[in-house]
């Protein structure tokens, strides 16, 4: 049996607060670009290259129907384009257009700049400790 300590409770509370701060930053940086945080997330994910709807749904942790609506809106804005998946004619790949690629980089840069400002005052040792702790917390790729 794992016993919770006051430090564990405080750490969990701090992590939840940090999550909210990062989500708020994402909203603040996507709004001036005319994007919802979810749309900004989607186009930033697509910076890695075209993906199918099933994989996008898994990565973003949203239902396919919600993803389809989001892709429809982004496609109407000419930020993404659908193309037939070479391995399955019934499936499609979602890719950034040139305009979408530019906006995705703007969204990514705006967000990372704000996060970098949050950690600017940490010493190199503190940054190293935070990075090590995050690495231990995050699931490792299979």
XYZ file of N, CA and C in Angstrom:
426
model
N 0.833 -1.178 0.000
C 0.000 0.000 0.000
C 0.886 1.253 0.000
N 0.530 2.209 -0.863
C 1.271 3.461 -0.954
C 0.646 4.462 0.006
N 1.485 5.080 0.812
C 1.015 6.079 1.765
C 1.267 7.468 1.185
N 0.206 8.282 1.145
C 0.345 9.658 0.670
C 0.887 10.529 1.791
N 1.851 11.352 1.428
C 2.388 12.300 2.393
C 1.889 13.695 2.042
N 2.109 14.623 2.942
C 1.758 16.019 2.681
C 2.516 16.520 1.462
N 3.779 16.108 1.319
C 4.577 16.520 0.159
C 3.978 15.991 -1.139
N 3.478 14.734 -1.117
C 2.847 14.170 -2.314
C 1.613 14.983 -2.694
N 0.799 15.300 -1.710
C -0.413 16.075 -1.956
C -0.057 17.453 -2.506
N 0.951 18.089 -1.951
C 1.382 19.399 -2.440
C 1.933 19.302 -3.854
N 2.688 18.246 -4.145
C 3.238 18.064 -5.489
C 2.112 17.865 -6.498
N 1.154 17.020 -6.167
C 0.026 16.795 -7.067
C -0.711 18.114 -7.309
N -0.947 18.871 -6.243
C -1.604 20.171 -6.395
C -0.803 21.112 -7.282
N 0.506 21.116 -7.124
C 1.371 21.970 -7.949
C 1.334 21.544 -9.406
N 1.334 20.249 -9.653
C 1.268 19.763 -11.034
C -0.060 20.139 -11.683
N -1.149 20.041 -10.938
C -2.458 20.428 -11.475
C -2.479 21.924 -11.774
N -1.923 22.739 -10.867
C -1.850 24.182 -11.115
C -1.012 24.478 -12.351
N 0.110 23.777 -12.500
C 0.963 23.969 -13.668
C 0.216 23.617 -14.948
N -0.540 22.523 -14.910
C -1.322 22.133 -16.082
C -2.271 23.260 -16.479
N -2.936 23.864 -15.497
C -3.868 24.957 -15.790
C -3.142 26.180 -16.348
N -1.984 26.495 -15.801
C -1.197 27.623 -16.312
C -0.818 27.375 -17.772
N -0.360 26.156 -18.082
C 0.041 25.839 -19.453
C -1.161 25.851 -20.404
N -2.307 25.351 -19.943
C -3.515 25.399 -20.776
C -3.941 26.845 -21.037
N -3.865 27.680 -20.005
C -4.211 29.096 -20.181
C -3.265 29.773 -21.171
N -1.964 29.460 -21.084
C -1.001 30.022 -22.035
C -1.327 29.582 -23.459
N -1.721 28.326 -23.600
C -2.067 27.814 -24.927
C -3.254 28.589 -25.484
N -4.262 28.832 -24.639
C -5.430 29.606 -25.078
C -5.034 31.036 -25.429
N -4.209 31.657 -24.583
C -3.791 33.040 -24.811
C -2.975 33.200 -26.086
N -2.161 32.194 -26.418
C -1.310 32.320 -27.606
C -2.042 31.913 -28.882
N -3.064 31.075 -28.782
C -3.784 30.656 -29.987
C -4.853 31.665 -30.390
N -5.459 32.317 -29.413
C -6.561 33.261 -29.678
C -6.173 34.363 -30.662
N -5.023 35.047 -30.495
C -4.669 36.104 -31.457
C -4.453 35.585 -32.883
N -4.225 34.291 -33.014
C -4.031 33.710 -34.339
C -5.350 33.243 -34.949
N -6.461 33.477 -34.232
C -7.762 33.068 -34.741
C -8.023 31.588 -34.594
N -7.357 30.952 -33.628
C -7.486 29.508 -33.420
C -7.985 29.220 -32.011
N -8.722 28.126 -31.879
C -9.009 27.614 -30.546
C -7.767 26.854 -30.089
N -7.623 26.617 -28.790
C -6.472 25.818 -28.338
C -6.420 24.446 -29.011
N -7.579 23.820 -29.218
C -7.604 22.506 -29.853
C -7.155 22.582 -31.315
N -7.574 23.633 -32.024
C -7.136 23.807 -33.403
C -5.633 24.043 -33.462
N -5.121 24.859 -32.543
C -3.676 25.104 -32.501
C -2.937 23.798 -32.230
N -3.457 23.003 -31.308
C -2.836 21.708 -31.011
C -2.813 20.834 -32.255
N -3.933 20.764 -32.958
C -4.020 19.920 -34.155
C -3.005 20.346 -35.215
N -2.934 21.633 -35.511
C -2.009 22.035 -36.575
C -0.556 21.871 -36.127
N -0.297 22.038 -34.826
C 1.074 21.808 -34.338
C 1.443 20.328 -34.435
N 0.500 19.449 -34.148
C 0.743 18.010 -34.299
C 1.081 17.692 -35.755
N 0.394 18.357 -36.671
C 0.606 18.091 -38.103
C 1.921 18.643 -38.630
N 2.633 19.426 -37.823
C 3.968 19.858 -38.251
C 4.880 18.653 -38.472
N 4.582 17.543 -37.817
C 5.366 16.322 -37.987
C 5.057 15.580 -39.276
N 4.051 16.015 -40.010
C 3.686 15.378 -41.263
C 2.239 14.925 -41.245
N 1.722 14.545 -42.403
C 0.322 14.135 -42.512
C 0.016 12.916 -41.624
N -1.208 12.905 -41.101
C -1.655 11.795 -40.261
C -3.087 11.436 -40.616
N -3.444 10.197 -40.349
C -4.814 9.740 -40.538
C -5.689 10.184 -39.385
N -6.980 10.128 -39.613
C -7.941 10.563 -38.603
C -7.866 9.711 -37.331
N -7.668 8.424 -37.473
C -7.604 7.559 -36.293
C -6.421 7.933 -35.416
N -5.270 8.141 -36.033
C -4.084 8.519 -35.259
C -4.244 9.903 -34.637
N -4.799 10.849 -35.383
C -5.036 12.185 -34.833
C -5.997 12.125 -33.648
N -7.034 11.327 -33.771
C -8.005 11.175 -32.690
C -7.329 10.626 -31.436
N -6.443 9.667 -31.610
C -5.722 9.077 -30.480
C -4.761 10.096 -29.858
N -3.981 10.768 -30.684
C -2.997 11.740 -30.189
C -3.676 12.870 -29.424
N -4.800 13.340 -29.947
C -5.475 14.492 -29.353
C -6.492 14.098 -28.284
N -6.741 12.814 -28.141
C -7.701 12.307 -27.151
C -9.088 12.913 -27.336
N -9.544 12.925 -28.594
C -10.906 13.394 -28.867
C -11.612 12.390 -29.769
N -12.928 12.417 -29.731
C -13.739 11.532 -30.554
C -13.575 11.886 -32.028
N -13.725 10.873 -32.868
C -13.578 11.090 -34.313
C -14.562 12.132 -34.833
N -15.798 12.131 -34.321
C -16.791 13.097 -34.809
C -16.361 14.530 -34.495
N -15.812 14.758 -33.314
C -15.319 16.097 -32.955
C -14.124 16.475 -33.820
N -13.253 15.503 -34.061
C -12.086 15.751 -34.908
C -12.518 16.088 -36.325
N -13.496 15.367 -36.837
C -13.990 15.624 -38.199
C -14.500 17.051 -38.318
N -15.260 17.507 -37.325
C -15.771 18.892 -37.345
C -14.626 19.897 -37.315
N -13.612 19.614 -36.490
C -12.472 20.524 -36.390
C -11.706 20.568 -37.715
N -11.479 19.417 -38.314
C -10.781 19.363 -39.597
C -11.594 20.093 -40.667
N -12.924 19.917 -40.645
C -13.779 20.631 -41.606
C -13.581 22.141 -41.493
N -13.575 22.657 -40.267
C -13.402 24.104 -40.064
C -12.027 24.569 -40.541
N -10.996 23.798 -40.219
C -9.639 24.166 -40.643
C -9.477 24.056 -42.158
N -10.162 23.087 -42.739
C -10.111 22.932 -44.199
C -10.802 24.109 -44.887
N -11.924 24.573 -44.331
C -12.610 25.748 -44.903
C -11.728 26.992 -44.845
N -10.838 27.051 -43.854
C -9.902 28.177 -43.732
C -8.621 27.958 -44.539
N -8.561 26.858 -45.275
C -7.401 26.495 -46.108
C -6.135 26.282 -45.290
N -6.295 25.780 -44.048
C -5.134 25.500 -43.198
C -4.714 24.039 -43.274
N -5.664 23.158 -43.586
C -5.353 21.740 -43.771
C -6.042 21.247 -45.034
N -5.551 20.120 -45.529
C -6.154 19.492 -46.705
C -6.224 17.993 -46.479
N -7.282 17.401 -47.002
C -7.442 15.950 -46.936
C -6.924 15.351 -48.239
N -6.320 14.170 -48.114
C -5.931 13.424 -49.313
C -6.162 11.949 -49.033
N -6.326 11.185 -50.086
C -6.567 9.754 -49.931
C -5.325 9.079 -49.359
N -5.559 8.185 -48.413
C -4.449 7.416 -47.842
C -4.038 6.369 -48.866
N -2.733 6.266 -49.152
C -2.296 5.323 -50.176
C -2.636 3.864 -49.850
N -2.689 3.532 -48.572
C -2.922 2.138 -48.181
C -4.396 1.774 -48.067
N -5.295 2.771 -48.043
C -6.719 2.502 -47.848
C -7.516 3.634 -48.482
N -8.175 3.338 -49.600
C -8.914 4.375 -50.324
C -10.042 4.985 -49.498
N -10.529 4.256 -48.484
C -11.619 4.770 -47.658
C -11.116 5.764 -46.615
N -9.835 5.718 -46.330
C -9.255 6.583 -45.297
C -8.621 7.807 -45.945
N -8.430 8.834 -45.129
C -7.769 10.028 -45.650
C -6.665 10.459 -44.698
N -5.718 11.167 -45.261
C -4.645 11.772 -44.482
C -4.923 13.262 -44.388
N -4.591 13.829 -43.241
C -4.754 15.261 -43.029
C -3.357 15.879 -43.032
N -3.174 16.904 -43.846
C -1.874 17.570 -43.956
C -2.071 19.072 -43.896
N -1.043 19.753 -43.461
C -1.052 21.210 -43.452
C -0.887 21.747 -44.864
N -1.594 22.815 -45.155
C -1.343 23.571 -46.382
C -0.150 24.492 -46.092
N 0.306 25.218 -47.092
C 1.392 26.175 -46.856
C 0.976 27.211 -45.809
N -0.254 27.708 -45.924
C -0.768 28.688 -44.954
C -0.871 28.056 -43.560
N -1.327 26.811 -43.512
C -1.429 26.107 -42.229
C -0.067 25.877 -41.605
N 0.902 25.564 -42.432
C 2.269 25.342 -41.942
C 2.816 26.621 -41.300
N 2.602 27.745 -41.966
C 3.055 29.036 -41.442
C 2.370 29.346 -40.107
N 1.057 29.152 -40.049
C 0.312 29.441 -38.832
C 0.690 28.479 -37.703
N 0.939 27.219 -38.039
C 1.350 26.241 -37.018
C 2.682 26.649 -36.399
N 3.609 27.110 -37.212
C 4.889 27.576 -36.676
C 4.699 28.814 -35.801
N 3.812 29.703 -36.212
C 3.530 30.894 -35.396
C 2.943 30.484 -34.046
N 2.000 29.535 -34.058
C 1.371 29.068 -32.819
C 2.408 28.409 -31.915
N 3.226 27.552 -32.498
C 4.251 26.847 -31.725
C 5.254 27.828 -31.127
N 5.716 28.759 -31.943
C 6.708 29.732 -31.474
C 6.139 30.637 -30.381
N 4.886 31.082 -30.533
C 4.265 31.948 -29.527
C 4.152 31.207 -28.197
N 3.750 29.948 -28.252
C 3.577 29.169 -27.027
C 4.918 28.877 -26.358
N 5.883 28.404 -27.135
C 7.171 28.061 -26.523
C 7.878 29.293 -25.966
N 7.690 30.438 -26.609
C 8.274 31.677 -26.089
C 7.700 31.998 -24.712
N 6.399 31.834 -24.547
C 5.758 32.099 -23.250
C 6.204 31.089 -22.194
N 6.342 29.824 -22.576
C 6.793 28.808 -21.613
C 8.245 29.075 -21.229
N 9.074 29.433 -22.202
C 10.470 29.758 -21.904
C 10.566 30.909 -20.913
N 9.658 31.877 -21.021
C 9.651 33.000 -20.077
C 9.338 32.525 -18.658
N 8.491 31.502 -18.550
C 8.143 30.953 -17.231
C 9.355 30.336 -16.528
N 10.237 29.724 -17.307
C 11.370 29.005 -16.708
C 12.671 29.795 -16.751
N 12.613 31.001 -17.258
C 13.830 31.802 -17.451
C 14.629 32.011 -16.168
N 13.944 32.159 -15.045
C 14.643 32.443 -13.785
C 15.159 31.195 -13.070
N 14.859 30.023 -13.602
C 15.378 28.801 -12.976
C 16.864 28.651 -13.289
N 17.608 28.190 -12.315
C 19.033 27.938 -12.538
C 19.178 26.715 -13.456
N 20.330 26.564 -14.101
C 20.549 25.373 -14.925
C 20.343 24.069 -14.133
N 20.726 24.066 -12.861
C 20.543 22.865 -12.036
C 19.061 22.578 -11.824
N 18.276 23.617 -11.516
C 16.835 23.429 -11.335
C 16.186 22.948 -12.633
N 16.585 23.549 -13.762
C 16.038 23.122 -15.054
C 16.338 21.652 -15.297
N 17.541 21.236 -14.979
C 17.936 19.839 -15.157
C 17.092 18.915 -14.280
N 16.850 19.324 -13.026
C 16.039 18.512 -12.111
C 14.581 18.418 -12.589
N 14.042 19.536 -13.042
C 12.664 19.539 -13.548
C 12.573 18.628 -14.771
N 13.533 18.743 -15.691
C 13.524 17.906 -16.887
C 13.598 16.433 -16.516
N 14.458 16.088 -15.580
C 14.594 14.690 -15.148
C 13.297 14.181 -14.528
N 12.652 15.015 -13.711
C 11.396 14.603 -13.085
C 10.297 14.420 -14.131
N 10.198 15.333 -15.069
C 9.188 15.216 -16.121
C 9.418 13.951 -16.937
N 10.667 13.676 -17.259
C 10.995 12.475 -18.032
C 10.551 11.213 -17.299
N 10.705 11.193 -15.986
C 10.281 10.035 -15.191
C 8.764 9.907 -15.152
N 8.063 11.035 -15.147
C 6.602 11.032 -15.056
C 5.946 10.625 -16.378
N 6.471 11.132 -17.475
C 5.844 10.895 -18.781
C 5.971 9.428 -19.189
N 4.927 8.925 -19.881
C 5.032 7.544 -20.386
C 6.155 7.450 -21.413
N 6.877 6.372 -21.363
C 7.988 6.161 -22.301
C 7.457 5.479 -23.571
N 7.967 5.884 -24.727
C 7.507 5.263 -25.982
C 7.796 3.761 -25.960
N 6.893 3.040 -26.578
C 7.041 1.576 -26.634
C 8.122 1.144 -27.588
